[in-house]
A tleap script that builds the chain and sets N, CA, C and O, in Angstrom:
source leaprc.protein.ff14SB
mol = sequence {
  NMET ILE GLY ALA MET GLU LEU GLN LEU ASP
  ASP GLY PRO ARG SER SER LEU SER ILE GLY
  PRO GLY PHE GLY ARG TYR SER GLY ILE SER
  SER LYS PHE ALA ARG ARG PHE THR GLU GLY
  ILE GLY LYS LEU ALA GLY ASN THR PRO GLY
  ASP HIE ARG LYS LYS THR ARG ARG LEU THR
  ALA ARG ILE ALA LYS ALA VAL GLY LEU ALA
  GLY VAL LYS SER CYS LEU ALA CYS TRP SER
  LEU SER VAL VAL ILE ILE GLU CSER
}
set mol.1.N position { 69.409 117.986 35.052 }
set mol.1.CA position { 70.711 118.138 34.909 }
set mol.1.C position { 71.431 116.837 34.502 }
set mol.1.O position { 71.320 115.796 35.149 }
set mol.2.N position { 72.136 116.958 33.447 }
set mol.2.CA position { 72.956 115.801 33.188 }
set mol.2.C position { 74.350 115.740 33.735 }
set mol.2.O position { 75.156 116.670 33.718 }
set mol.3.N position { 74.538 114.560 34.212 }
set mol.3.CA position { 75.916 114.490 34.872 }
set mol.3.C position { 75.936 115.143 36.307 }
set mol.3.O position { 77.015 115.546 36.741 }
set mol.4.N position { 74.833 115.261 37.033 }
set mol.4.CA position { 74.829 115.921 38.317 }
set mol.4.C position { 75.424 114.981 39.302 }
set mol.4.O position { 75.076 113.801 39.251 }
set mol.5.N position { 76.339 115.398 40.251 }
set mol.5.CA position { 76.952 114.671 41.188 }
set mol.5.C position { 76.162 114.603 42.506 }
set mol.5.O position { 75.637 115.608 42.985 }
set mol.6.N position { 76.092 113.389 43.079 }
set mol.6.CA position { 75.446 113.434 44.392 }
set mol.6.C position { 76.485 113.473 45.379 }
set mol.6.O position { 77.493 112.770 45.297 }
set mol.7.N position { 76.230 114.389 46.437 }
set mol.7.CA position { 77.039 114.544 47.606 }
set mol.7.C position { 77.071 113.344 48.531 }
set mol.7.O position { 75.985 112.854 48.842 }
set mol.8.N position { 78.180 112.816 49.003 }
set mol.8.CA position { 78.438 111.728 49.870 }
set mol.8.C position { 79.139 112.178 51.126 }
set mol.8.O position { 80.004 113.054 51.099 }
set mol.9.N position { 78.750 111.559 52.240 }
set mol.9.CA position { 79.435 111.762 53.530 }
set mol.9.C position { 80.928 111.283 53.480 }
set mol.9.O position { 81.313 110.163 53.145 }
set mol.10.N position { 81.654 112.292 53.859 }
set mol.10.CA position { 83.125 111.970 53.939 }
set mol.10.C position { 83.397 111.314 55.323 }
set mol.10.O position { 83.240 111.912 56.388 }
set mol.11.N position { 83.792 110.115 55.213 }
set mol.11.CA position { 84.193 109.323 56.425 }
set mol.11.C position { 85.707 109.269 56.663 }
set mol.11.O position { 86.217 108.281 57.190 }
set mol.12.N position { 86.411 110.312 56.282 }
set mol.12.CA position { 87.917 110.408 56.519 }
set mol.12.C position { 88.650 109.567 55.727 }
set mol.12.O position { 88.386 109.464 54.529 }
set mol.13.N position { 89.598 108.910 56.278 }
set mol.13.CA position { 90.671 108.060 55.547 }
set mol.13.C position { 89.905 106.703 55.037 }
set mol.13.O position { 90.241 106.136 53.998 }
set mol.14.N position { 88.881 106.259 55.846 }
set mol.14.CA position { 88.171 105.031 55.409 }
set mol.14.C position { 87.568 105.179 54.133 }
set mol.14.O position { 87.697 104.259 53.324 }
set mol.15.N position { 86.817 106.375 53.778 }
set mol.15.CA position { 86.215 106.500 52.577 }
set mol.15.C position { 87.149 106.506 51.447 }
set mol.15.O position { 86.767 106.068 50.362 }
set mol.16.N position { 88.330 106.958 51.599 }
set mol.16.CA position { 89.195 107.057 50.407 }
set mol.16.C position { 89.730 105.572 50.078 }
set mol.16.O position { 90.087 105.233 48.950 }
set mol.17.N position { 89.738 104.747 51.183 }
set mol.17.CA position { 90.038 103.289 51.058 }
set mol.17.C position { 88.923 102.316 50.576 }
set mol.17.O position { 89.117 101.131 50.306 }
set mol.18.N position { 87.736 102.965 50.501 }
set mol.18.CA position { 86.512 102.191 50.142 }
set mol.18.C position { 86.281 101.200 51.310 }
set mol.18.O position { 85.833 100.069 51.120 }
set mol.19.N position { 86.596 101.663 52.468 }
set mol.19.CA position { 86.211 100.741 53.726 }
set mol.19.C position { 85.072 101.357 54.405 }
set mol.19.O position { 84.992 102.573 54.583 }
set mol.20.N position { 84.138 100.459 54.807 }
set mol.20.CA position { 82.894 100.907 55.368 }
set mol.20.C position { 83.080 101.266 56.841 }
set mol.20.O position { 84.156 100.982 57.367 }
set mol.21.N position { 82.149 101.848 57.529 }
set mol.21.CA position { 82.304 102.379 58.883 }
set mol.21.C position { 82.393 101.274 59.796 }
set mol.21.O position { 83.006 101.430 60.852 }
set mol.22.N position { 81.785 100.034 59.480 }
set mol.22.CA position { 81.691 98.883 60.389 }
set mol.22.C position { 82.748 97.906 60.257 }
set mol.22.O position { 82.617 96.797 60.775 }
set mol.23.N position { 83.881 98.251 59.549 }
set mol.23.CA position { 84.838 97.406 59.048 }
set mol.23.C position { 85.496 96.575 60.326 }
set mol.23.O position { 85.636 95.353 60.379 }
set mol.24.N position { 85.857 97.520 61.318 }
set mol.24.CA position { 86.484 96.983 62.534 }
set mol.24.C position { 85.886 95.972 63.254 }
set mol.24.O position { 86.623 95.202 63.869 }
set mol.25.N position { 84.555 95.808 63.301 }
set mol.25.CA position { 83.811 94.973 63.926 }
set mol.25.C position { 83.807 93.486 63.229 }
set mol.25.O position { 83.588 92.448 63.854 }
set mol.26.N position { 84.074 93.563 61.902 }
set mol.26.CA position { 83.906 92.229 61.047 }
set mol.26.C position { 85.360 91.820 60.551 }
set mol.26.O position { 85.453 90.882 59.759 }
set mol.27.N position { 86.333 92.390 60.924 }
set mol.27.CA position { 87.588 92.207 60.185 }
set mol.27.C position { 88.236 91.062 61.027 }
set mol.27.O position { 89.219 90.509 60.534 }
set mol.28.N position { 87.815 90.680 62.163 }
set mol.28.CA position { 88.405 89.681 62.903 }
set mol.28.C position { 89.653 90.226 63.855 }
set mol.28.O position { 90.288 89.417 64.531 }
set mol.29.N position { 89.906 91.364 63.866 }
set mol.29.CA position { 90.966 91.878 64.810 }
set mol.29.C position { 90.251 92.471 65.896 }
set mol.29.O position { 89.376 93.319 65.719 }
set mol.30.N position { 90.610 92.037 67.036 }
set mol.30.CA position { 90.005 92.438 68.266 }
set mol.30.C position { 90.673 93.766 68.804 }
set mol.30.O position { 91.842 94.030 68.522 }
set mol.31.N position { 89.967 94.513 69.511 }
set mol.31.CA position { 90.637 95.738 70.229 }
set mol.31.C position { 91.665 95.443 71.121 }
set mol.31.O position { 92.587 96.241 71.290 }
set mol.32.N position { 91.596 94.289 71.759 }
set mol.32.CA position { 92.703 94.024 72.699 }
set mol.32.C position { 93.944 93.636 71.866 }
set mol.32.O position { 95.045 94.050 72.226 }
set mol.33.N position { 93.821 92.875 70.792 }
set mol.33.CA position { 95.002 92.540 70.089 }
set mol.33.C position { 95.584 93.717 69.486 }
set mol.33.O position { 96.810 93.811 69.437 }
set mol.34.N position { 94.744 94.740 68.962 }
set mol.34.CA position { 95.365 95.827 68.502 }
set mol.34.C position { 96.161 96.763 69.266 }
set mol.34.O position { 97.135 97.387 68.846 }
set mol.35.N position { 95.589 96.812 70.593 }
set mol.35.CA position { 96.258 97.599 71.731 }
set mol.35.C position { 97.521 96.848 72.125 }
set mol.35.O position { 98.511 97.517 72.420 }
set mol.36.N position { 97.576 95.593 72.156 }
set mol.36.CA position { 98.854 94.817 72.470 }
set mol.36.C position { 99.742 94.937 71.390 }
set mol.36.O position { 100.940 95.080 71.633 }
set mol.37.N position { 99.301 94.897 70.133 }
set mol.37.CA position { 100.228 94.984 68.984 }
set mol.37.C position { 101.039 96.495 68.990 }
set mol.37.O position { 102.242 96.650 68.779 }
set mol.38.N position { 100.141 97.449 69.260 }
set mol.38.CA position { 100.721 98.859 69.157 }
set mol.38.C position { 101.761 99.075 70.429 }
set mol.38.O position { 102.728 99.825 70.293 }
set mol.39.N position { 101.520 98.406 71.624 }
set mol.39.CA position { 102.370 98.552 72.653 }
set mol.39.C position { 103.641 97.668 72.402 }
set mol.39.O position { 104.745 98.015 72.823 }
set mol.40.N position { 103.443 96.559 71.727 }
set mol.40.CA position { 104.773 95.882 71.218 }
set mol.40.C position { 105.680 96.589 70.368 }
set mol.40.O position { 106.889 96.655 70.592 }
set mol.41.N position { 105.031 97.185 69.270 }
set mol.41.CA position { 105.655 98.108 68.423 }
set mol.41.C position { 106.407 99.157 69.042 }
set mol.41.O position { 107.552 99.410 68.666 }
set mol.42.N position { 105.762 99.873 70.095 }
set mol.42.CA position { 106.474 100.874 70.844 }
set mol.42.C position { 107.567 100.382 71.572 }
set mol.42.O position { 108.531 101.135 71.714 }
set mol.43.N position { 107.598 99.161 72.103 }
set mol.43.CA position { 108.763 98.504 72.854 }
set mol.43.C position { 109.839 98.247 71.827 }
set mol.43.O position { 111.021 98.488 72.073 }
set mol.44.N position { 109.445 97.780 70.729 }
set mol.44.CA position { 110.551 97.389 69.701 }
set mol.44.C position { 111.157 98.729 69.296 }
set mol.44.O position { 112.381 98.750 69.159 }
set mol.45.N position { 110.515 99.771 69.099 }
set mol.45.CA position { 111.165 101.034 68.699 }
set mol.45.C position { 112.044 101.600 69.782 }
set mol.45.O position { 113.049 102.243 69.479 }
set mol.46.N position { 111.719 101.396 70.966 }
set mol.46.CA position { 112.575 101.732 72.210 }
set mol.46.C position { 112.986 103.233 72.279 }
set mol.46.O position { 113.926 103.604 72.982 }
set mol.47.N position { 112.238 104.079 71.518 }
set mol.47.CA position { 112.546 105.464 71.552 }
set mol.47.C position { 111.642 106.262 72.279 }
set mol.47.O position { 111.621 107.472 72.051 }
set mol.48.N position { 110.864 105.750 73.151 }
set mol.48.CA position { 109.766 106.487 73.925 }
set mol.48.C position { 110.408 107.211 74.961 }
set mol.48.O position { 111.367 106.683 75.523 }
set mol.49.N position { 109.977 108.488 75.344 }
set mol.49.CA position { 110.678 109.082 76.430 }
set mol.49.C position { 110.617 108.502 77.730 }
set mol.49.O position { 111.533 108.697 78.529 }
set mol.50.N position { 109.653 107.827 78.010 }
set mol.50.CA position { 109.443 106.994 79.329 }
set mol.50.C position { 110.588 106.030 79.472 }
set mol.50.O position { 111.158 105.978 80.562 }
set mol.51.N position { 110.989 105.249 78.464 }
set mol.51.CA position { 112.032 104.439 78.502 }
set mol.51.C position { 113.467 105.101 78.846 }
set mol.51.O position { 114.280 104.603 79.624 }
set mol.52.N position { 113.626 106.233 78.176 }
set mol.52.CA position { 114.892 106.857 78.524 }
set mol.52.C position { 114.895 107.408 79.856 }
set mol.52.O position { 115.999 107.499 80.394 }
set mol.53.N position { 113.738 107.847 80.585 }
set mol.53.CA position { 113.755 108.279 81.820 }
set mol.53.C position { 114.043 107.088 82.814 }
set mol.53.O position { 114.733 107.270 83.817 }
set mol.54.N position { 113.536 105.958 82.526 }
set mol.54.CA position { 113.604 104.790 83.382 }
set mol.54.C position { 115.179 104.344 83.535 }
set mol.54.O position { 115.746 104.007 84.574 }
set mol.55.N position { 115.709 104.433 82.253 }
set mol.55.CA position { 117.080 104.025 82.158 }
set mol.55.C position { 117.922 105.113 82.947 }
set mol.55.O position { 118.829 104.724 83.683 }
set mol.56.N position { 117.656 106.423 82.818 }
set mol.56.CA position { 118.417 107.322 83.427 }
set mol.56.C position { 118.318 107.234 85.011 }
set mol.56.O position { 119.284 107.438 85.747 }
set mol.57.N position { 117.168 106.939 85.410 }
set mol.57.CA position { 117.028 106.787 87.021 }
set mol.57.C position { 117.772 105.585 87.357 }
set mol.57.O position { 118.574 105.703 88.283 }
set mol.58.N position { 117.659 104.357 86.745 }
set mol.58.CA position { 118.585 103.180 87.135 }
set mol.58.C position { 120.106 103.693 87.165 }
set mol.58.O position { 120.892 103.593 88.107 }
set mol.59.N position { 120.314 104.230 85.986 }
set mol.59.CA position { 122.022 104.597 85.935 }
set mol.59.C position { 122.392 105.435 87.046 }
set mol.59.O position { 123.426 105.223 87.679 }
set mol.60.N position { 121.407 106.603 87.380 }
set mol.60.CA position { 121.778 107.358 88.463 }
set mol.60.C position { 121.907 106.792 89.741 }
set mol.60.O position { 122.774 107.156 90.536 }
set mol.61.N position { 120.969 105.800 90.001 }
set mol.61.CA position { 120.896 105.003 91.202 }
set mol.61.C position { 122.258 104.089 91.314 }
set mol.61.O position { 122.814 103.860 92.388 }
set mol.62.N position { 122.681 103.632 90.116 }
set mol.62.CA position { 123.790 102.692 90.266 }
set mol.62.C position { 125.093 103.587 90.467 }
set mol.62.O position { 126.037 103.133 91.114 }
set mol.63.N position { 125.135 104.793 89.939 }
set mol.63.CA position { 126.329 105.608 90.054 }
set mol.63.C position { 126.378 106.069 91.577 }
set mol.63.O position { 127.437 106.119 92.203 }
set mol.64.N position { 125.178 106.391 92.102 }
set mol.64.CA position { 125.212 106.829 93.510 }
set mol.64.C position { 125.671 105.743 94.374 }
set mol.64.O position { 126.416 105.985 95.323 }
set mol.65.N position { 125.279 104.582 94.107 }
set mol.65.CA position { 125.686 103.449 94.980 }
set mol.65.C position { 127.139 103.190 94.727 }
set mol.65.O position { 127.826 102.890 95.703 }
set mol.66.N position { 127.706 103.267 93.525 }
set mol.66.CA position { 129.053 103.079 93.213 }
set mol.66.C position { 129.953 104.165 93.939 }
set mol.66.O position { 131.040 103.869 94.437 }
set mol.67.N position { 129.379 105.538 93.962 }
set mol.67.CA position { 130.130 106.571 94.687 }
set mol.67.C position { 130.050 106.245 96.140 }
set mol.67.O position { 131.047 106.577 96.782 }
set mol.68.N position { 129.084 105.668 96.801 }
set mol.68.CA position { 128.952 105.366 98.059 }
set mol.68.C position { 130.022 104.312 98.460 }
set mol.68.O position { 130.742 104.405 99.454 }
set mol.69.N position { 130.032 103.297 97.556 }
set mol.69.CA position { 130.956 102.217 97.869 }
set mol.69.C position { 132.394 102.606 97.760 }
set mol.69.O position { 133.222 101.947 98.388 }
set mol.70.N position { 132.783 103.661 96.987 }
set mol.70.CA position { 133.954 104.186 96.847 }
set mol.70.C position { 134.486 105.113 98.042 }
set mol.70.O position { 135.656 105.496 98.063 }
set mol.71.N position { 133.634 105.422 98.954 }
set mol.71.CA position { 133.942 106.107 100.212 }
set mol.71.C position { 133.822 107.566 99.929 }
set mol.71.O position { 134.468 108.353 100.621 }
set mol.72.N position { 133.047 107.994 98.967 }
set mol.72.CA position { 132.927 109.506 98.831 }
set mol.72.C position { 131.624 109.862 99.655 }
set mol.72.O position { 130.505 109.399 99.433 }
set mol.73.N position { 131.945 110.717 100.591 }
set mol.73.CA position { 131.009 111.110 101.674 }
set mol.73.C position { 129.964 112.333 101.239 }
set mol.73.O position { 128.881 112.600 101.759 }
set mol.74.N position { 130.580 112.944 100.202 }
set mol.74.CA position { 129.697 114.218 99.681 }
set mol.74.C position { 128.571 113.806 98.937 }
set mol.74.O position { 128.665 113.075 97.951 }
set mol.75.N position { 127.367 114.311 99.438 }
set mol.75.CA position { 126.224 114.143 98.691 }
set mol.75.C position { 126.240 115.017 97.354 }
set mol.75.O position { 125.590 114.680 96.364 }
set mol.76.N position { 126.965 116.068 97.396 }
set mol.76.CA position { 127.126 116.873 96.237 }
set mol.76.C position { 127.699 116.268 95.059 }
set mol.76.O position { 127.407 116.672 93.934 }
set mol.77.N position { 128.578 115.229 95.285 }
set mol.77.CA position { 129.141 114.595 94.254 }
set mol.77.C position { 128.122 113.700 93.514 }
set mol.77.O position { 128.163 113.584 92.290 }
set mol.78.N position { 127.173 113.046 94.311 }
set mol.78.CA position { 126.158 112.262 93.789 }
set mol.78.C position { 125.139 113.045 93.048 }
set mol.78.O position { 124.650 112.619 92.002 }
set mol.79.N position { 124.804 114.215 93.588 }
set mol.79.CA position { 123.808 115.100 92.929 }
set mol.79.C position { 124.489 115.655 91.613 }
set mol.79.O position { 123.787 115.742 90.606 }
set mol.80.N position { 125.699 116.002 91.568 }
set mol.80.CA position { 126.254 116.555 90.311 }
set mol.80.C position { 126.346 115.548 89.308 }
set mol.80.O position { 126.046 115.856 88.154 }
set mol.81.N position { 126.755 114.269 89.604 }
set mol.81.CA position { 126.651 113.126 88.776 }
set mol.81.C position { 125.253 112.874 88.132 }
set mol.81.O position { 125.146 112.607 86.935 }
set mol.82.N position { 124.227 112.965 88.944 }
set mol.82.CA position { 122.846 112.772 88.540 }
set mol.82.C position { 122.382 113.767 87.395 }
set mol.82.O position { 121.773 113.451 86.373 }
set mol.83.N position { 122.811 115.087 87.792 }
set mol.83.CA position { 122.478 116.176 86.923 }
set mol.83.C position { 123.129 116.026 85.585 }
set mol.83.O position { 122.493 116.244 84.554 }
set mol.84.N position { 124.322 115.676 85.579 }
set mol.84.CA position { 125.063 115.451 84.255 }
set mol.84.C position { 124.354 114.490 83.392 }
set mol.84.O position { 124.082 114.695 82.209 }
set mol.85.N position { 124.043 113.319 84.133 }
set mol.85.CA position { 123.392 112.285 83.301 }
set mol.85.C position { 122.064 112.739 82.824 }
set mol.85.O position { 121.784 112.595 81.634 }
set mol.86.N position { 121.271 113.244 83.605 }
set mol.86.CA position { 119.921 113.658 83.234 }
set mol.86.C position { 119.928 114.698 82.057 }
set mol.86.O position { 119.143 114.618 81.113 }
set mol.87.N position { 120.905 115.708 82.192 }
set mol.87.CA position { 120.836 116.664 81.127 }
set mol.87.C position { 121.458 116.127 79.855 }
set mol.87.O position { 121.269 116.790 78.834 }
set mol.88.N position { 122.152 115.048 79.778 }
set mol.88.CA position { 122.826 114.461 78.616 }
set mol.88.C position { 121.791 113.661 77.949 }
set mol.88.O position { 122.059 113.037 76.923 }
savepdb mol mol.pdb
quit
């Protein structure tokens, strides 16, 4: 056959970039660096759900403390404030 194509193994995105399967080992980028880099990018973005939950908990604790200092004895007031904050 003239012009017969030889089938090649598809290695996903790497094959389209002409990057061999062992590229990561020889590129000089350690897995530890890559992990720290991605964590740093996540912190810079600041839009992770965990960050919002931590901020909400701290704010709820501050409001509960402020309500206590103001002399409000009702625990229902603290609870309703925390529900409003969490839902927003």
